[in-house]
CSV table of C-alpha atoms in Angstrom, one decimal:
chain,number,residue,atom,x,y,z
W,1,MET,CA,0.0,0.0,0.0
W,2,ARG,CA,1.3,3.4,-0.9
W,3,GLN,CA,2.3,5.6,2.0
W,4,MET,CA,-0.3,8.4,2.2
W,5,THR,CA,1.8,10.9,4.3
W,6,PRO,CA,5.4,12.1,4.0
W,7,TYR,CA,7.9,10.0,6.0
W,8,GLY,CA,8.4,11.3,9.5
W,9,VAL,CA,5.0,13.0,10.1
W,10,SER,CA,1.8,11.6,11.5
W,11,ASP,CA,-1.9,12.0,11.7
W,12,PHE,CA,-3.6,12.1,15.1
W,13,VAL,CA,-6.9,10.3,15.4
W,14,PRO,CA,-9.4,11.6,18.1
W,15,GLU,CA,-8.1,9.3,20.9
W,16,GLU,CA,-4.5,10.3,20.2
W,17,THR,CA,-5.4,14.0,20.0
W,18,THR,CA,-7.3,13.9,23.3
W,19,PHE,CA,-4.4,12.1,25.0
W,20,PHE,CA,-2.0,14.7,23.7
W,21,GLN,CA,-4.1,17.7,24.6
W,22,GLU,CA,-4.7,16.5,28.1
W,23,LYS,CA,-0.9,16.3,28.7
W,24,ILE,CA,-0.4,19.8,27.2
W,25,GLN,CA,-3.1,21.3,29.4
W,26,ILE,CA,-1.4,19.9,32.5
W,27,LEU,CA,1.9,21.5,31.5
W,28,LYS,CA,0.2,24.8,30.7
W,29,GLU,CA,-1.3,25.0,34.1
W,30,LEU,CA,2.1,24.1,35.7
W,31,PHE,CA,3.9,26.8,33.8
W,32,GLU,CA,1.3,29.4,34.8
W,33,GLN,CA,1.8,28.5,38.4
W,34,HIS,CA,5.5,29.2,38.0
W,35,HIS,CA,4.9,32.5,36.1
W,36,TYR,CA,6.1,31.3,32.7
W,37,ARG,CA,4.4,33.1,29.8
W,38,SER,CA,3.7,31.3,26.5
W,39,VAL,CA,5.4,32.5,23.3
W,40,LYS,CA,5.2,31.3,19.7
W,41,THR,CA,7.7,31.8,16.9
W,42,PRO,CA,7.1,31.3,13.1
W,43,THR,CA,7.2,27.8,11.6
W,44,LEU,CA,9.3,29.4,8.8
W,45,GLU,CA,12.5,31.3,9.3
W,46,TYR,CA,15.1,32.9,7.1
W,47,TYR,CA,18.1,30.7,7.0
W,48,ASP,CA,20.5,33.6,7.0
W,49,THR,CA,18.9,35.1,10.1
W,50,LEU,CA,19.4,32.0,12.3
W,51,SER,CA,22.5,30.4,10.6
W,52,SER,CA,25.1,32.1,12.7
W,53,ALA,CA,23.4,30.9,15.9
W,54,MET,CA,22.5,27.3,14.9
W,55,GLY,CA,25.9,25.6,14.5
W,56,ASP,CA,26.7,22.7,12.2
W,57,TYR,CA,24.4,20.2,13.9
W,58,LEU,CA,21.2,22.2,13.3
W,59,LYS,CA,22.3,23.4,9.9
W,60,GLU,CA,22.7,19.8,8.7
W,61,GLN,CA,19.3,18.7,10.1
W,62,ALA,CA,17.3,21.8,9.1
W,63,ILE,CA,14.8,21.3,6.3
W,64,LYS,CA,15.5,24.1,3.7
W,65,PHE,CA,13.7,25.4,0.6
W,66,VAL,CA,13.6,28.5,-1.5
W,67,ASP,CA,10.6,30.9,-1.7
W,68,ARG,CA,9.4,32.7,-4.8
W,69,SER,CA,11.7,35.7,-4.1
W,70,GLY,CA,14.8,33.4,-3.9
W,71,HIS,CA,15.2,33.6,-0.2
W,72,LEU,CA,16.5,30.4,1.6
W,73,LEU,CA,14.0,29.4,4.2
W,74,ILE,CA,14.0,26.7,6.9
W,75,LEU,CA,11.3,25.0,8.9
W,76,ARG,CA,12.0,25.8,12.6
W,77,PRO,CA,14.6,23.2,13.7
W,78,ASP,CA,14.6,24.1,17.4
W,79,HIS,CA,12.8,26.6,19.7
W,80,THR,CA,15.6,28.2,21.7
W,81,THR,CA,17.3,29.9,18.7
W,82,PRO,CA,14.2,31.7,17.3
W,83,ILE,CA,13.1,32.6,20.9
W,84,ALA,CA,16.5,34.2,21.4
W,85,ARG,CA,16.0,36.1,18.2
W,86,MET,CA,12.6,37.3,19.3
W,87,VAL,CA,13.8,38.3,22.8
W,88,ALA,CA,16.8,40.2,21.4
W,89,THR,CA,14.6,42.2,19.0
W,90,ARG,CA,10.9,42.5,19.8
W,91,MET,CA,11.4,42.1,23.5
W,92,ALA,CA,14.6,44.1,23.8
W,93,GLU,CA,13.1,46.6,26.2
W,94,THR,CA,11.0,44.1,28.2
W,95,PRO,CA,12.3,44.0,31.9
W,96,ARG,CA,14.4,41.0,32.8
W,97,PRO,CA,14.3,38.3,34.0
W,98,LEU,CA,12.0,36.7,31.4
W,99,ARG,CA,10.3,33.3,32.0
W,100,LEU,CA,8.9,32.0,28.7
W,101,CYS,CA,7.4,28.7,27.6
W,102,TYR,CA,6.4,27.1,24.3
W,103,PHE,CA,4.2,24.4,22.9
W,104,ASP,CA,5.0,23.6,19.2
W,105,SER,CA,6.7,21.5,16.7
W,106,VAL,CA,10.2,21.5,15.4
W,107,PHE,CA,11.3,19.9,12.1
W,108,ARG,CA,14.5,18.0,11.6
W,109,LEU,CA,15.7,15.5,9.0
W,110,LYS,CA,15.8,11.9,10.2
W,111,THR,CA,18.8,11.2,12.3
W,112,GLY,CA,18.6,7.4,12.7
W,113,GLU,CA,17.5,7.6,16.3
W,114,LEU,CA,14.8,5.3,17.8
W,115,CYS,CA,12.3,8.1,17.4
W,116,ASP,CA,12.7,9.0,13.7
W,117,ALA,CA,9.9,11.6,13.4
W,118,VAL,CA,10.7,14.6,11.2
W,119,GLU,CA,8.1,16.7,13.0
W,120,ARG,CA,8.6,16.5,16.7
W,121,PHE,CA,6.3,18.3,19.2
W,122,GLN,CA,8.2,19.9,22.0
W,123,VAL,CA,7.3,21.7,25.2
W,124,GLY,CA,9.8,23.7,27.0
W,125,ALA,CA,10.8,26.8,29.0
W,126,GLU,CA,13.5,29.5,28.9
W,127,CYS,CA,14.7,31.5,31.9
W,128,ILE,CA,16.4,34.6,30.5
W,129,GLY,CA,18.3,37.3,32.4
W,130,ILE,CA,19.6,35.3,35.4
W,131,SER,CA,23.2,34.3,35.5
W,132,GLY,CA,23.4,32.5,38.9
W,133,VAL,CA,23.1,28.8,39.6
W,134,GLN,CA,19.7,29.4,41.1
W,135,ALA,CA,18.4,29.7,37.6
W,136,GLU,CA,19.7,26.2,36.8
W,137,LEU,CA,18.1,24.9,40.0
W,138,GLU,CA,14.7,26.5,39.1
W,139,THR,CA,14.9,25.2,35.5
W,140,ILE,CA,15.8,21.6,36.3
W,141,LEU,CA,13.2,21.3,39.1
W,142,LEU,CA,10.5,22.7,36.8
W,143,CYS,CA,11.5,20.2,34.1
W,144,ILE,CA,11.3,17.2,36.5
W,145,ARG,CA,7.9,18.6,37.9
W,146,CYS,CA,6.6,18.7,34.3
W,147,LEU,CA,7.5,15.1,33.7
W,148,GLU,CA,6.1,14.0,37.0
W,149,ALA,CA,2.9,15.9,36.4
W,150,MET,CA,2.3,13.8,33.3
W,151,GLY,CA,2.5,10.7,35.5
W,152,LEU,CA,6.1,9.7,34.5
W,153,THR,CA,8.1,7.7,37.0
W,154,GLY,CA,11.5,6.0,37.0
W,155,LEU,CA,13.3,9.2,36.0
W,156,SER,CA,17.1,9.7,36.0
W,157,LEU,CA,18.8,13.1,35.7
W,158,ALA,CA,22.2,13.3,34.2
W,159,LEU,CA,24.3,16.5,34.7
W,160,GLY,CA,27.3,17.5,32.6
W,161,HIS,CA,29.3,20.5,31.5
W,162,VAL,CA,30.5,21.7,28.1
W,163,SER,CA,34.1,21.8,29.5
W,164,PHE,CA,34.0,18.0,30.0
W,165,THR,CA,34.4,17.5,26.2
W,166,LYS,CA,36.7,20.4,25.6
W,167,GLY,CA,39.7,19.3,23.5
W,168,LEU,CA,38.0,16.3,22.0
W,169,SER,CA,38.0,15.9,18.2
W,170,MET,CA,34.7,16.0,16.2
W,171,GLU,CA,35.0,12.3,15.8
W,172,GLU,CA,35.3,11.8,19.5
W,173,LYS,CA,32.3,14.1,20.2
W,174,GLU,CA,30.3,12.2,17.5
W,175,ALA,CA,31.2,9.0,19.3
W,176,LEU,CA,29.9,10.3,22.6
W,177,LEU,CA,26.6,11.4,20.9
W,178,ASN,CA,26.2,7.9,19.5
W,179,LYS,CA,27.3,6.3,22.8
W,180,ASP,CA,30.1,4.6,20.9
W,181,TYR,CA,32.9,4.5,23.5
W,182,THR,CA,35.3,2.2,21.6
W,183,ILE,CA,36.8,5.2,19.8
W,184,LEU,CA,37.6,6.8,23.1
W,185,GLY,CA,39.2,3.7,24.4
W,186,ALA,CA,37.5,4.1,27.9
W,187,LEU,CA,34.2,4.7,29.5
W,188,PRO,CA,33.6,8.3,30.5
W,189,ASP,CA,33.4,9.0,34.2
W,190,ARG,CA,30.0,8.9,35.8
W,191,GLY,CA,29.3,9.4,39.5
W,192,ASP,CA,28.6,11.9,42.2
W,193,ALA,CA,29.1,15.7,42.7
W,194,THR,CA,32.9,15.2,43.1
W,195,LEU,CA,33.2,15.1,39.3
W,196,PHE,CA,32.2,18.8,39.5
W,197,SER,CA,35.4,19.5,41.5
W,198,ALA,CA,36.2,22.5,39.2
W,199,PHE,CA,32.8,24.0,39.7
W,200,PRO,CA,31.9,24.4,43.4
W,201,ASP,CA,28.6,26.0,42.6
W,202,LEU,CA,27.6,23.0,40.5
W,203,GLN,CA,28.6,20.7,43.3
W,204,ASP,CA,26.2,22.5,45.6
W,205,LEU,CA,23.5,22.4,42.8
W,206,THR,CA,23.9,18.7,42.6
W,207,SER,CA,23.5,18.3,46.3
W,208,GLN,CA,20.4,20.5,46.3
W,209,LEU,CA,18.8,18.5,43.4
W,210,GLN,CA,19.5,15.2,45.2
W,211,SER,CA,17.8,16.4,48.3
W,212,GLN,CA,14.8,17.8,46.6
W,213,LEU,CA,14.3,15.1,43.9
W,214,ILE,CA,13.8,12.2,46.2
W,215,SER,CA,12.3,9.9,43.5
W,216,THR,CA,14.7,10.8,40.8
W,217,GLN,CA,18.2,9.4,40.4
W,218,VAL,CA,20.7,12.3,40.1
W,219,PHE,CA,24.3,11.8,38.8
W,220,VAL,CA,27.1,13.6,37.0
W,221,ASP,CA,28.0,12.2,33.6
W,222,LYS,CA,31.2,13.3,31.8
W,223,SER,CA,29.9,11.7,28.5
W,224,LEU,CA,27.2,14.3,28.0
W,225,VAL,CA,27.6,16.2,24.8
W,226,HIS,CA,24.9,18.0,22.9
W,227,GLY,CA,24.8,18.6,19.2
W,228,LEU,CA,23.3,22.0,19.9
W,229,TYR,CA,26.5,24.1,20.0
W,230,TYR,CA,25.2,27.1,21.8
W,231,TYR,CA,25.4,25.6,25.3
W,232,THR,CA,28.1,27.4,27.5
W,233,GLY,CA,28.0,25.7,30.9
W,234,LEU,CA,25.8,23.2,32.6
W,235,ILE,CA,23.9,20.7,30.4
W,236,PHE,CA,21.5,18.0,31.5
W,237,GLU,CA,19.4,15.2,30.2
W,238,VAL,CA,16.4,13.3,31.7
W,239,TYR,CA,15.9,9.7,31.0
W,240,MET,CA,12.9,7.4,31.8
W,241,LYS,CA,13.1,3.7,32.4
W,242,GLY,CA,12.2,1.9,29.2
W,243,ILE,CA,13.2,4.7,26.8
W,244,ALA,CA,16.7,4.8,25.4
W,245,LEU,CA,16.7,8.4,24.3
W,246,PRO,CA,16.4,11.4,26.7
W,247,VAL,CA,12.9,12.6,27.2
W,248,ALA,CA,14.1,16.1,28.1
W,249,VAL,CA,17.3,18.0,27.5
W,250,GLY,CA,18.5,21.4,28.6
W,251,GLY,CA,21.3,23.7,29.7
W,252,ARG,CA,22.8,27.1,30.0
W,253,TYR,CA,23.4,29.2,26.9
W,254,ASP,CA,24.8,32.6,27.9
W,255,GLN,CA,26.1,33.7,24.5
W,256,LEU,CA,23.2,32.8,22.2
W,257,LEU,CA,21.3,36.0,22.4
W,258,SER,CA,24.5,38.0,21.6
W,259,LYS,CA,24.1,36.5,18.1
W,260,PHE,CA,21.1,38.8,17.7
W,261,GLY,CA,22.4,41.9,19.5
W,262,ALA,CA,21.4,41.2,23.1
W,263,ASP,CA,23.5,40.4,26.2
W,264,ASP,CA,21.5,38.1,28.4
W,265,ALA,CA,22.3,35.0,30.4
W,266,ALA,CA,19.9,32.2,29.8
W,267,VAL,CA,19.0,28.6,30.7
W,268,GLY,CA,16.2,26.3,29.5
W,269,PHE,CA,14.9,22.9,28.6
W,270,GLY,CA,12.8,21.1,26.1
W,271,ILE,CA,10.6,18.0,26.5
W,272,ASP,CA,10.2,15.6,23.5
W,273,MET,CA,6.4,15.1,23.6
W,274,THR,CA,6.5,13.0,20.4
W,275,LEU,CA,8.9,10.5,21.9
W,276,LEU,CA,6.8,10.3,25.1
W,277,ALA,CA,3.5,9.9,23.2
W,278,GLU,CA,4.9,7.0,21.2
W,279,PHE,CA,6.0,5.3,24.5
W,280,LEU,CA,3.0,6.1,26.6
W,281,GLN,CA,0.4,5.1,24.0
C-alpha cells in the first residue's frame, strides 16, 4: 500500500489527539503556576537570520527550501534559537528576567534515532536574564515537575558541563553522541558531585537536586555532549526507564542572544512530547 503521508510526520486520530491535549493542558497550568508566559515563533524562518546561531548540527538537520523571491527558508529546527532572536529584537526593552514557555513542533531531518519523526512536538521553558546557579536549579526542578505531572516515574537526571568534552575531536564528540565509547578507548566517568570539582557552585547544585528530587536518580555524567553548540556551561538530560533516548534536555546558553544583538544569560529545557507519546500510548 502506498504511504499516504510524508515520511516522519503523523496523523492524530481523536483518541491520540485527546491524549496529547490532556498532557499539554497539565503542563500549561504548571507553567502558569511558576509565572512562565507562553510564546510562539514562526514555523518558517530565514536561514541567513538563524544560521550564525545554529551551529553545524542544526544546519545539517534543518529542512531548507527557497521561496518565490529566492530567499532560503527553513522549517523551525529548534525553539531556543528563534526565541533568542525574538527576545533580542521584539522584547529588547522588556524587563528581565523573562520566564517564557512554548508548545509547538520542530522539524529536523531523520537522524537514525529510535524516534525518527521529522516533525517533533516539544514543550519547554526558557529563563532569560539570570546568571546565577539558582536559575539552573529552578529550570531543572521545573523540568522534572513537568514530567512527574504527566505521570512519569523512574526518572534519571544526568548532569554535565560543556568543558568535559573540551579538547575532543569532532570524531570523539560524535562517538559520545552515539554512545560509541570504543573510539575513546575508555568509558567516561559517571558518578557523584565530586566530578564537578572544578565547579563548586555545581557541586552545591547537585546536592540540592539530590535532596529535593527524592524519587529521581541524580548523577554527574562526563559523557554528556549536545549537538546544539550554543550551550556554554551546565547541560543536562532526563531519562525514563524503558526509553533509550532522553525525554528532556537542557542547559545554560549565555552567548546565544548575543548573536542577535542582546547580552542576556539564559538557561532552558525542552521535552520531546512526540517521543513520550509513542512510548506512553
